Short mmCIF file of C-alpha atoms and ligand atoms in Angstrom, two decimals:
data_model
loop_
_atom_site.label_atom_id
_atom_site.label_comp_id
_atom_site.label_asym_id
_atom_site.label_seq_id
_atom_site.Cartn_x
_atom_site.Cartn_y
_atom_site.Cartn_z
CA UNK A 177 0.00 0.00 0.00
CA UNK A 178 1.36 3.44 -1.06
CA UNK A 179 0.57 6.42 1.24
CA UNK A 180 -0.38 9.84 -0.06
CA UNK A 181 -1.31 11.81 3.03
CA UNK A 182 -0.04 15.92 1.65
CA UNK A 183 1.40 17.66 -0.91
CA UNK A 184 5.46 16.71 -0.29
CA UNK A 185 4.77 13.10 -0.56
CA UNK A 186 2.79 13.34 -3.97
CA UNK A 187 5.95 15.38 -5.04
CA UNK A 188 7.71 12.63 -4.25
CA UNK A 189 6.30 10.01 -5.94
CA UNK A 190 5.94 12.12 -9.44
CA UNK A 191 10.04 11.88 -9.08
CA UNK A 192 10.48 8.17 -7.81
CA UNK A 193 12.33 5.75 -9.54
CA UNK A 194 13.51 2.29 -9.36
CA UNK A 195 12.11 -0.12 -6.95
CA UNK A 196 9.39 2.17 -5.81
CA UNK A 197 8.30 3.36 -9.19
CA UNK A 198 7.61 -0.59 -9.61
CA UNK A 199 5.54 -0.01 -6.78
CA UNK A 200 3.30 2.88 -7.68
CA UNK A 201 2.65 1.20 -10.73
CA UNK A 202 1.47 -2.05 -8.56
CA UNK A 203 -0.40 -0.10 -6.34
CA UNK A 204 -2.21 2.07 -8.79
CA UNK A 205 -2.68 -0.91 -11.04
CA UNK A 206 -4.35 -2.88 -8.25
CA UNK A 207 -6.33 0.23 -7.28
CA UNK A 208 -8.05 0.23 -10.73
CA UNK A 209 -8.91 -3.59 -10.96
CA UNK A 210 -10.07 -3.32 -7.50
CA UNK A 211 -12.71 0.31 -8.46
CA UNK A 212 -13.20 0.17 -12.29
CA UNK A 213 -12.29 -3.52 -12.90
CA UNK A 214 -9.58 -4.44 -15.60
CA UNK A 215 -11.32 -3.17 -18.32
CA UNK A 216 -10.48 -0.28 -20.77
CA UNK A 217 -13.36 1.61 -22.11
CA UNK A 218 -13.37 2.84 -25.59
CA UNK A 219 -14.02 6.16 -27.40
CA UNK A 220 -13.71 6.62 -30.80
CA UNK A 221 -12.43 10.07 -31.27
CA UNK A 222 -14.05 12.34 -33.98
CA UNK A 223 -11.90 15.27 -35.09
CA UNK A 224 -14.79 17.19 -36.02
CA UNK A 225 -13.05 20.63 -37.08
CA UNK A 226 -9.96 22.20 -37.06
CA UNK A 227 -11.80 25.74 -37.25
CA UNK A 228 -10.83 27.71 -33.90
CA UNK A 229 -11.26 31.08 -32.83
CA UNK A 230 -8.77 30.76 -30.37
CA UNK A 231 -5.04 31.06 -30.30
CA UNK A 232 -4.05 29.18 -27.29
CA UNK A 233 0.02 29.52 -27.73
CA UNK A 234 0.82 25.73 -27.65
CA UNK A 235 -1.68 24.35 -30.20
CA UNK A 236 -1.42 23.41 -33.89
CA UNK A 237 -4.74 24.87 -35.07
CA UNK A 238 -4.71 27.87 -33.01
CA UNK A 239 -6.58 30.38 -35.26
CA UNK A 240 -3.43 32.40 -36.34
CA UNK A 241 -1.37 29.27 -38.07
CA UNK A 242 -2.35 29.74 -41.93
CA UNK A 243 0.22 26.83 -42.62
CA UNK A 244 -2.95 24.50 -42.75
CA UNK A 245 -6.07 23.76 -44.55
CA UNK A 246 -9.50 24.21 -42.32
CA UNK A 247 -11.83 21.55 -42.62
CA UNK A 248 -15.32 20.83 -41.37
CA UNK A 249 -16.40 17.67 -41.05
CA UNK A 250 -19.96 16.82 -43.40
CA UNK A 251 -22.83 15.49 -41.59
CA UNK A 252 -22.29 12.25 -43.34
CA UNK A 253 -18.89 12.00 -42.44
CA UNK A 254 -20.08 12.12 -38.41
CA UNK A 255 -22.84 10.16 -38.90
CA UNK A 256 -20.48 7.29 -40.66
CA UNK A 257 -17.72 7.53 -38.20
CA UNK A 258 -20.40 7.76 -35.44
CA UNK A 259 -21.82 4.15 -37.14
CA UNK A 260 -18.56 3.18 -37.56
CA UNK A 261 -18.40 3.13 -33.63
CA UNK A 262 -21.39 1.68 -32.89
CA UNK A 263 -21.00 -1.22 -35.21
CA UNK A 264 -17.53 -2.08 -34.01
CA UNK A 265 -18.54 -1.64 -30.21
CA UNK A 266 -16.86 1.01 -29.42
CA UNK A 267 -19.71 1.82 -26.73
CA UNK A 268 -19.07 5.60 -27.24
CA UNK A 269 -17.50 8.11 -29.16
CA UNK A 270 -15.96 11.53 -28.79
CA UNK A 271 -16.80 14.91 -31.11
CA UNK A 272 -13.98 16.73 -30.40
CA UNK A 273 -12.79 20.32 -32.29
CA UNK A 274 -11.73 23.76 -32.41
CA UNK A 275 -13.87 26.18 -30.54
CA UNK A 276 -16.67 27.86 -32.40
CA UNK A 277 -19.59 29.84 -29.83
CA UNK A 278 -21.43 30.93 -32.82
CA UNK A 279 -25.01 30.71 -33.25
CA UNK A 280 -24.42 27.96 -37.11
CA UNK A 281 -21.79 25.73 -34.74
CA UNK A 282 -24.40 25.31 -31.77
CA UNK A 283 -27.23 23.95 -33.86
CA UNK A 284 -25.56 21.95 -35.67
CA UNK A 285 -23.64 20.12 -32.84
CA UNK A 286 -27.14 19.79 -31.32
CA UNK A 287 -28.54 18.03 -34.47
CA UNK A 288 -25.73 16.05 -35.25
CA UNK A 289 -25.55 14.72 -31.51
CA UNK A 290 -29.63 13.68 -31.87
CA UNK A 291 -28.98 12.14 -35.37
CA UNK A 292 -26.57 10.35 -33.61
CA UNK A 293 -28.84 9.13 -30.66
CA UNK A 294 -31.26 8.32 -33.61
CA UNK A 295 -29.00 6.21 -35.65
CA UNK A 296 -27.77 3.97 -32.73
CA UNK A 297 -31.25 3.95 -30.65
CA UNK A 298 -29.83 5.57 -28.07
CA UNK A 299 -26.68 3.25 -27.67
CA UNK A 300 -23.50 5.10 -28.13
CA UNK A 301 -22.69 7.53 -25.61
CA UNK A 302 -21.69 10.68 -26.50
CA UNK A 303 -18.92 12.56 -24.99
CA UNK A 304 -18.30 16.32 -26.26
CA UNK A 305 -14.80 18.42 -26.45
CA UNK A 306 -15.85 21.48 -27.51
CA UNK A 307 -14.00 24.04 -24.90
CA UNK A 308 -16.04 26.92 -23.55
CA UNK A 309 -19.25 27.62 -24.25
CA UNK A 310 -22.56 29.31 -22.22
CA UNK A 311 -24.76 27.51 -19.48
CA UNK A 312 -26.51 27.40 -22.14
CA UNK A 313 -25.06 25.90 -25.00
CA UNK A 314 -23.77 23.29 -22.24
CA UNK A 315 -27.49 22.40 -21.61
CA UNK A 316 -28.68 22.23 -24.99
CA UNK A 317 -25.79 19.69 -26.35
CA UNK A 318 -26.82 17.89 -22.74
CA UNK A 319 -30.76 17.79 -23.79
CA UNK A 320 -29.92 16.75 -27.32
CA UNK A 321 -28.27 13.72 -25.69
CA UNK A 322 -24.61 14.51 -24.65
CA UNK A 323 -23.75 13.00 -21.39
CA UNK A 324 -20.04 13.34 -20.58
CA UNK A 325 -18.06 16.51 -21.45
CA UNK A 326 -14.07 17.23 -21.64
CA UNK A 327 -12.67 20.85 -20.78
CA UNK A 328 -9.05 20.33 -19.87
CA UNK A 329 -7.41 23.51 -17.49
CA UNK A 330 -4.40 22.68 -19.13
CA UNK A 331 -2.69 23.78 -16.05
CA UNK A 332 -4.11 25.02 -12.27
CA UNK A 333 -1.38 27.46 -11.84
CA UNK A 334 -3.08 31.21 -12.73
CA UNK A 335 0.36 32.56 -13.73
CA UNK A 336 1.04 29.40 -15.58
CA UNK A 337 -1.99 29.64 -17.57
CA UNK A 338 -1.96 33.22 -18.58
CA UNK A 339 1.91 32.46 -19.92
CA UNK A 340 0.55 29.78 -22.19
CA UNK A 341 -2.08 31.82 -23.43
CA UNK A 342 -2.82 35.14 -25.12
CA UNK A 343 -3.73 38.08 -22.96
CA UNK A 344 -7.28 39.28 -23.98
CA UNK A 345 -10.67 38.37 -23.21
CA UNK A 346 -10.87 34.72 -25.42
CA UNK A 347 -8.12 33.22 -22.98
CA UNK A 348 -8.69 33.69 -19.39
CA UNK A 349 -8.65 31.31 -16.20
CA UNK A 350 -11.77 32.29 -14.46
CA UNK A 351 -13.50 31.14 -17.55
CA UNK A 352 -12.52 27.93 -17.96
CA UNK A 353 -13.13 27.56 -13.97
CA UNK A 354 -17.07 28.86 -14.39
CA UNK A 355 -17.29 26.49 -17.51
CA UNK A 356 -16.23 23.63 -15.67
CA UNK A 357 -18.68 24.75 -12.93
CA UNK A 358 -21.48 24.98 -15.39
CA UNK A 359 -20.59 21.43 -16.84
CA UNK A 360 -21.16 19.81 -13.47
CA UNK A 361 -23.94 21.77 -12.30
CA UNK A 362 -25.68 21.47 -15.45
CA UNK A 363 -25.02 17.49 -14.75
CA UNK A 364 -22.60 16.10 -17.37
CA UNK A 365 -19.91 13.43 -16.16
CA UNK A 366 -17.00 16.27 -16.61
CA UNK A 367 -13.46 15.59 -17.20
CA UNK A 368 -10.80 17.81 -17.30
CA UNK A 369 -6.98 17.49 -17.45
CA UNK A 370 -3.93 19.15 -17.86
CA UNK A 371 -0.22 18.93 -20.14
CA UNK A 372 2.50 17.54 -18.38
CA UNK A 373 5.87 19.55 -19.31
CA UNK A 374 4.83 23.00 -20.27
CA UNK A 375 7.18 25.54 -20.05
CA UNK A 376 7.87 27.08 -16.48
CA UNK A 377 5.84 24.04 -15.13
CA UNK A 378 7.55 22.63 -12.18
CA UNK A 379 6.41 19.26 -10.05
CA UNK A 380 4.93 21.25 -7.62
CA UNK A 381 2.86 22.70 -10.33
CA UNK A 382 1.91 19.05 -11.14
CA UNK A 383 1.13 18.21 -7.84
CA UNK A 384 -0.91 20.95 -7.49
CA UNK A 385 -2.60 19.87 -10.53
CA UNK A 386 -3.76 16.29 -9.14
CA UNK A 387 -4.63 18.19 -5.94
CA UNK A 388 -7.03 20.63 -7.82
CA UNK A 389 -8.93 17.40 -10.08
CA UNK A 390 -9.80 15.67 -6.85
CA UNK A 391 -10.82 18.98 -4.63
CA UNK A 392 -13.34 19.72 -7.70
CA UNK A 393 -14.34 16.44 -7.74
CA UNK A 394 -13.66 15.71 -11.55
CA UNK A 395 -15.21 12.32 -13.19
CA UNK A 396 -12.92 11.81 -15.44
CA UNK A 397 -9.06 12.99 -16.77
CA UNK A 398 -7.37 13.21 -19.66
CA UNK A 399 -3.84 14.29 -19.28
CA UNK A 400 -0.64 14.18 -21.32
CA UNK A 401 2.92 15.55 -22.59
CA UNK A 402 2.89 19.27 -24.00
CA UNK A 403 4.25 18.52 -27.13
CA UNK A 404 6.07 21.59 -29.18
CA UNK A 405 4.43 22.30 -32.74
CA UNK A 406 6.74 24.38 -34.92
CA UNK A 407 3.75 26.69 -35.80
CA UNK A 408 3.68 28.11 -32.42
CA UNK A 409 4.77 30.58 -30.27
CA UNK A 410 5.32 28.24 -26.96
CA UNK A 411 7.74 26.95 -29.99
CA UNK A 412 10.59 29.29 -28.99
CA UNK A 413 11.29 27.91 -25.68
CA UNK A 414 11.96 24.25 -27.07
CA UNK A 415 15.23 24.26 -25.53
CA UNK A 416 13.96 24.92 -22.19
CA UNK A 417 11.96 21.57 -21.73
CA UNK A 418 12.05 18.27 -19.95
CA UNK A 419 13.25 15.28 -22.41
CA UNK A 420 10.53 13.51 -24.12
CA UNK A 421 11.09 11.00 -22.10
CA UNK A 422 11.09 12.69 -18.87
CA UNK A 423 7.86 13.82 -20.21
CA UNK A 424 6.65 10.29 -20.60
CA UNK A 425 7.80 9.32 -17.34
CA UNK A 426 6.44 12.13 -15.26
CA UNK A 427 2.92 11.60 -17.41
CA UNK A 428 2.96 7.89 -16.36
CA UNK A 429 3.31 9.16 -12.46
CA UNK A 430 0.68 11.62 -13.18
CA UNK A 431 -1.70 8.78 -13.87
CA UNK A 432 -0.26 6.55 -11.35
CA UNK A 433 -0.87 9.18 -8.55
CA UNK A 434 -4.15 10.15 -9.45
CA UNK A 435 -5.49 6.62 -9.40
CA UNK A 436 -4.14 6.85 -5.80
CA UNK A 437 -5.82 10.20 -5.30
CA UNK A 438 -9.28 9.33 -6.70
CA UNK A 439 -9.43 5.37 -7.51
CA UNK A 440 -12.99 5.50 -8.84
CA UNK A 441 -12.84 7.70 -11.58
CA UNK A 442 -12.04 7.22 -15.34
CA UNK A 443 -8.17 8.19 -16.60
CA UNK A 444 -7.48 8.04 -19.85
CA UNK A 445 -4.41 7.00 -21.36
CA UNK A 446 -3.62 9.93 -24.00
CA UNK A 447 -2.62 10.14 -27.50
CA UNK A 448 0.61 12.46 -26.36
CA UNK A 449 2.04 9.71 -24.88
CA UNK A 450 1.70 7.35 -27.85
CA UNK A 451 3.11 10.01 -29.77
CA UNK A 452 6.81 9.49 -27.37
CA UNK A 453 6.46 6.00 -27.30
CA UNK A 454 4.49 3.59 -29.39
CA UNK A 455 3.33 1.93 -26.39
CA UNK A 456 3.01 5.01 -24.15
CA UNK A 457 -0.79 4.38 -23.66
CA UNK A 458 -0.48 0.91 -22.94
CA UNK A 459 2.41 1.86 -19.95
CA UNK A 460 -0.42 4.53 -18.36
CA UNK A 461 -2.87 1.19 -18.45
CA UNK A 462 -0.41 -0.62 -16.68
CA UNK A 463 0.02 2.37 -13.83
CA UNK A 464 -3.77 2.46 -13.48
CA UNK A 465 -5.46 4.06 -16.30
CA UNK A 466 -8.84 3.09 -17.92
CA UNK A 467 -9.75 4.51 -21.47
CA UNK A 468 -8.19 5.11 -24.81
CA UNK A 469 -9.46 6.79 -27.41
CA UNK A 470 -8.80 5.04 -30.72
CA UNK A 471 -8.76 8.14 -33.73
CA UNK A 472 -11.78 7.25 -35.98
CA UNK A 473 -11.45 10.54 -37.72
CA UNK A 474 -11.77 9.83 -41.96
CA UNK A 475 -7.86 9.52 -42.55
CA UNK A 476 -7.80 12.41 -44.80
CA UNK A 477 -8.75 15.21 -42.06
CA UNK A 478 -6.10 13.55 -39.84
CA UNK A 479 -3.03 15.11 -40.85
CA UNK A 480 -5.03 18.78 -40.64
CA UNK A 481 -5.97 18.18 -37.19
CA UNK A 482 -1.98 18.04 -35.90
CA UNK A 483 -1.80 19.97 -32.50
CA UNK A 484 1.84 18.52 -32.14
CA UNK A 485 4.46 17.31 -34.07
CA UNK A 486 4.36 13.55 -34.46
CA UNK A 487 0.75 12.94 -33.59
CA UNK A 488 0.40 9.50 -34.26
CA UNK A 489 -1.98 7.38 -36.22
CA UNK A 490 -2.31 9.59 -39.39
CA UNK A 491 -2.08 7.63 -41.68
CA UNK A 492 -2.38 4.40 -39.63
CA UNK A 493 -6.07 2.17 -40.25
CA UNK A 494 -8.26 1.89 -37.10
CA UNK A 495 -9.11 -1.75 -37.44
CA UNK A 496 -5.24 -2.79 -37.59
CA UNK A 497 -4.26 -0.09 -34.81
CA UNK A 498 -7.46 -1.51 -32.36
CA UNK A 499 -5.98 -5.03 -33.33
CA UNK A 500 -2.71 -4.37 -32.27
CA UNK A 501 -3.79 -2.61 -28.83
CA UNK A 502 -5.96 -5.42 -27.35
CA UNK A 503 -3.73 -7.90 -28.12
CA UNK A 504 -1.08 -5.44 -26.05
CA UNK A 505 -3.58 -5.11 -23.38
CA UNK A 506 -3.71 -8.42 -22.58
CA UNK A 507 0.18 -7.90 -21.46
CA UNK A 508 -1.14 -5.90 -18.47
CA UNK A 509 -4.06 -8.58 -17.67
CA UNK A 510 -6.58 -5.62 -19.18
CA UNK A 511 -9.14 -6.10 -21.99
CA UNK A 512 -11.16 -4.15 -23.52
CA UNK A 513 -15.00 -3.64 -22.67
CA UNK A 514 -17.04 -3.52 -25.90
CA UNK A 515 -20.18 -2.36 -25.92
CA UNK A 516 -20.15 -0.41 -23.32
CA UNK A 517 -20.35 3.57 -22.14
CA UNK A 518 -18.23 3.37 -19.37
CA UNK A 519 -19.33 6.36 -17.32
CA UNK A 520 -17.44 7.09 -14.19
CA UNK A 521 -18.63 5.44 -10.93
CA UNK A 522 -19.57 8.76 -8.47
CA UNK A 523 -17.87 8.17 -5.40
CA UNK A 524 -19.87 7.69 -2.76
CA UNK A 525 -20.16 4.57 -0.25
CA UNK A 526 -22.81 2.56 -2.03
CA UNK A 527 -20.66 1.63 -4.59
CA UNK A 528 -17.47 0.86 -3.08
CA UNK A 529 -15.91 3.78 -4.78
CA UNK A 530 -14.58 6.02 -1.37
CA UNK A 531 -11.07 6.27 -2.07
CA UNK A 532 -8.80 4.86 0.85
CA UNK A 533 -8.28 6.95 4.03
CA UNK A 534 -4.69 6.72 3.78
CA UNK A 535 -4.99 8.69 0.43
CA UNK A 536 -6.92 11.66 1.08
CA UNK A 537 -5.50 14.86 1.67
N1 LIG B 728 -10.77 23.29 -28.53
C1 LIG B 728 -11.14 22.44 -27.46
C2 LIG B 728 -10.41 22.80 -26.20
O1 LIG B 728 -9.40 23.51 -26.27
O2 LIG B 728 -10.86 22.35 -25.14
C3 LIG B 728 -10.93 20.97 -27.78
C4 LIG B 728 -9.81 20.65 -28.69
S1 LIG B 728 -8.18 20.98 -28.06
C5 LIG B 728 -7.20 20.62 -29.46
C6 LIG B 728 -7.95 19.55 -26.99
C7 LIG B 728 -6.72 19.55 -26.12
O3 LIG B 728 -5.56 19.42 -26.93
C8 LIG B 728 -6.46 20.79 -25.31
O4 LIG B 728 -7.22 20.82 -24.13
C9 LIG B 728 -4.95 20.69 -25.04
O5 LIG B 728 -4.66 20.20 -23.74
C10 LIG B 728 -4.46 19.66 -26.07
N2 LIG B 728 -3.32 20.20 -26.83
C11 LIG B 728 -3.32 21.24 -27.68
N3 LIG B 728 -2.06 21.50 -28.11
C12 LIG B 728 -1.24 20.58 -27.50
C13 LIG B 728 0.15 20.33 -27.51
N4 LIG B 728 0.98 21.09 -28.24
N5 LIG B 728 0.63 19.31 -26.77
C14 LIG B 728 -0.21 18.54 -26.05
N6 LIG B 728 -1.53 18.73 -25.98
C15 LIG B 728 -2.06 19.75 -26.69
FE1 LIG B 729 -8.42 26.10 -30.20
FE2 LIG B 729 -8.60 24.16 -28.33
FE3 LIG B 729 -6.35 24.53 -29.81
FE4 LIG B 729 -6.99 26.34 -27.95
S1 LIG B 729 -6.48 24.16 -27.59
S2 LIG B 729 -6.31 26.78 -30.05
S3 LIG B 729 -9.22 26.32 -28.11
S4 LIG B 729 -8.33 23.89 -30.54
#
């Protein structure tokens, strides 16, 4: 059993090595089978548009790169991946894009996400990544049928954040806090997340991070590397970062300590770590994650949707890529759980989901 009881000792294990590392891993791995069982739930990812009005200074379609072609995705396109999904068993699927608030964008993620519930009877689950938009908005995508939605804070550190973004009235902190406040209240399963490596981000930062997903109370977490894009302004301090694979590492621990923090809810193991290592995603299973989210994007929108360099599976097939991962998956006595939605358990009592004593703080 691994204690986290404050703030030093989660610093510590985000820099262990050796023999303990082994441990964490155990621990968190054991954690998982014992809350969410050894399955991995599936999402196949649709990279609905690369149109942003943002310019967020680490990301590859940030509105201000013209060294790419803007797509939209065609209703038919969705509705094919979306069937795609549901006739492989994916259980659910993400619509995932650059952010858009106006009044065109709204309706038609609100009629594509009933089509959707239409086409499968109400089987997939829909998860949305759309970044901020009004109560609103948040409720209409929710009555149209979207249960789960994704709004990473990239990082908890104020000064952090404002460094990584632009300073004017698109990119601000206490926005993407009240968003995340809307999601819950307006009763989506919310997940949020940060990058792992950012410029000026220390461990304590990270630390910090963990600390603010479980004091919200977050259902879910996606979290990765920051991975440099040559199109970008974050570009210019390249030199300044962690190895890729110190990224890789710390992102492992990330995952590894927030099973620990919050054992019931659902961690996904990201794309940015597949893009270091070809089995990056499979390593966070091992250290206690739970989903992956398999690209189902048509192939040729892939390469326009490239928020880092090296972002894996472009021109790769889903079938042989899916193949390939639960055959790996078996290596850390996982499998994966077709057919299913796989919300987050709540933690509360009645379902066995209280995380330990020993690891609240
Ligand atoms: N536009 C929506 C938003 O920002 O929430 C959804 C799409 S956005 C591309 C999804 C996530 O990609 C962001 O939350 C961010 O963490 C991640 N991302 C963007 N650029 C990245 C980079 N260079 N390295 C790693 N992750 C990145
Ligand atoms: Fe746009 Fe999201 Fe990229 Fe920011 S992270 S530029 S909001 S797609």
């Amino acid at each position: 059993m691994i204690r986290i009881t404050d703030k030093q000792e989660l610093i510590h294990y985000l820099n262990c090595t050796g023999e303990e590392e082994e441990k964490l891993f155990q621990y968190a791995a054991q954690l998982r089978k014992q809350y969410v069982g050894n399955k991995v739930y599936l999402r196949g990812l649709i990279e609905f548009s690369n149109i942003c009005r943002k310019n967020c200074l680490y990301c590859g379609i940030r509105q201000e790169n013209s060294a790419l072609s803007r797509y939209e995705l065609s209703d038919q396109e969705v509705l094919t991946a979306a069937q795609y999904a549901w006739q492989g068993k994916y259980g659910s699927i993400v619509i995932q894009s650059g952010e858009r608030t106006d009044r065109a964008f709204v309706l038609r993620i609100e009629t594509l996400v009933k089509k959707i519930k239409q086409l499968t009877n109400n089987g997939l689950g829909i998860t949305l990544s759309l970044g901020e938009q009004s109560a609103e908005t948040y409720r209409r995508w929710l009555d149209a049928g979207a249960h789960r939605y994704l709004l990473r804070i990239e990082t908890s550190n104020e000064s952090l954040y404002k460094k990584i973004h632009p300073n004017d009235s698109l990119h601000v902190f206490s926005t993407r806090l009240k968003c995340l406040e809307y999601l819950q209240k307006c009763g989506y399963k919310t997940g949020s997340g940060v990058m792992i490596g950012l410029p000026f981000q220390t461990t304590e930062d990270l630390a910090d991070d963990l600390l603010f997903l479980k004091n919200i109370h977050i259902d879910m977490v996606g979290m990765g590397p920051y991975l440099e894009h040559e199109s970008t302004p974050l570009y210019a301090y390249r030199q300044s970062l962690l190895p890729l694979s110190e990224r890789l590492r710390l992102g492992i621990h990330m995952v590894a300590c927030l099973r620990i923090l919050m054992p019931h809810i659902n961690i996904a193991a990201t794309t940015a770590l597949q893009a270091i290592d070809p089995l990056g995603r499979e390593k966070a299973i091992a250290a206690g994650a739970n989903v992956m989210m398999p690209n189902i994007t048509p192939i040729n929108n892939r390469r326009n949707y490239k928020l880092y360099q090296n972002k894996p599976c472009i021109e790769e097939s889903t079938e042989a890529a899916l193949r390939q991962v639960a055959e790996n998956l078996t290596a850390c006595q996982c499998s994966i759980a077709w057919n299913e939605w796989g919300d987050p358990l709540k933690a509360d009592k009645s379902n066995n989901s209280t995380p330990p004593e020993e690891a609240m703080i």
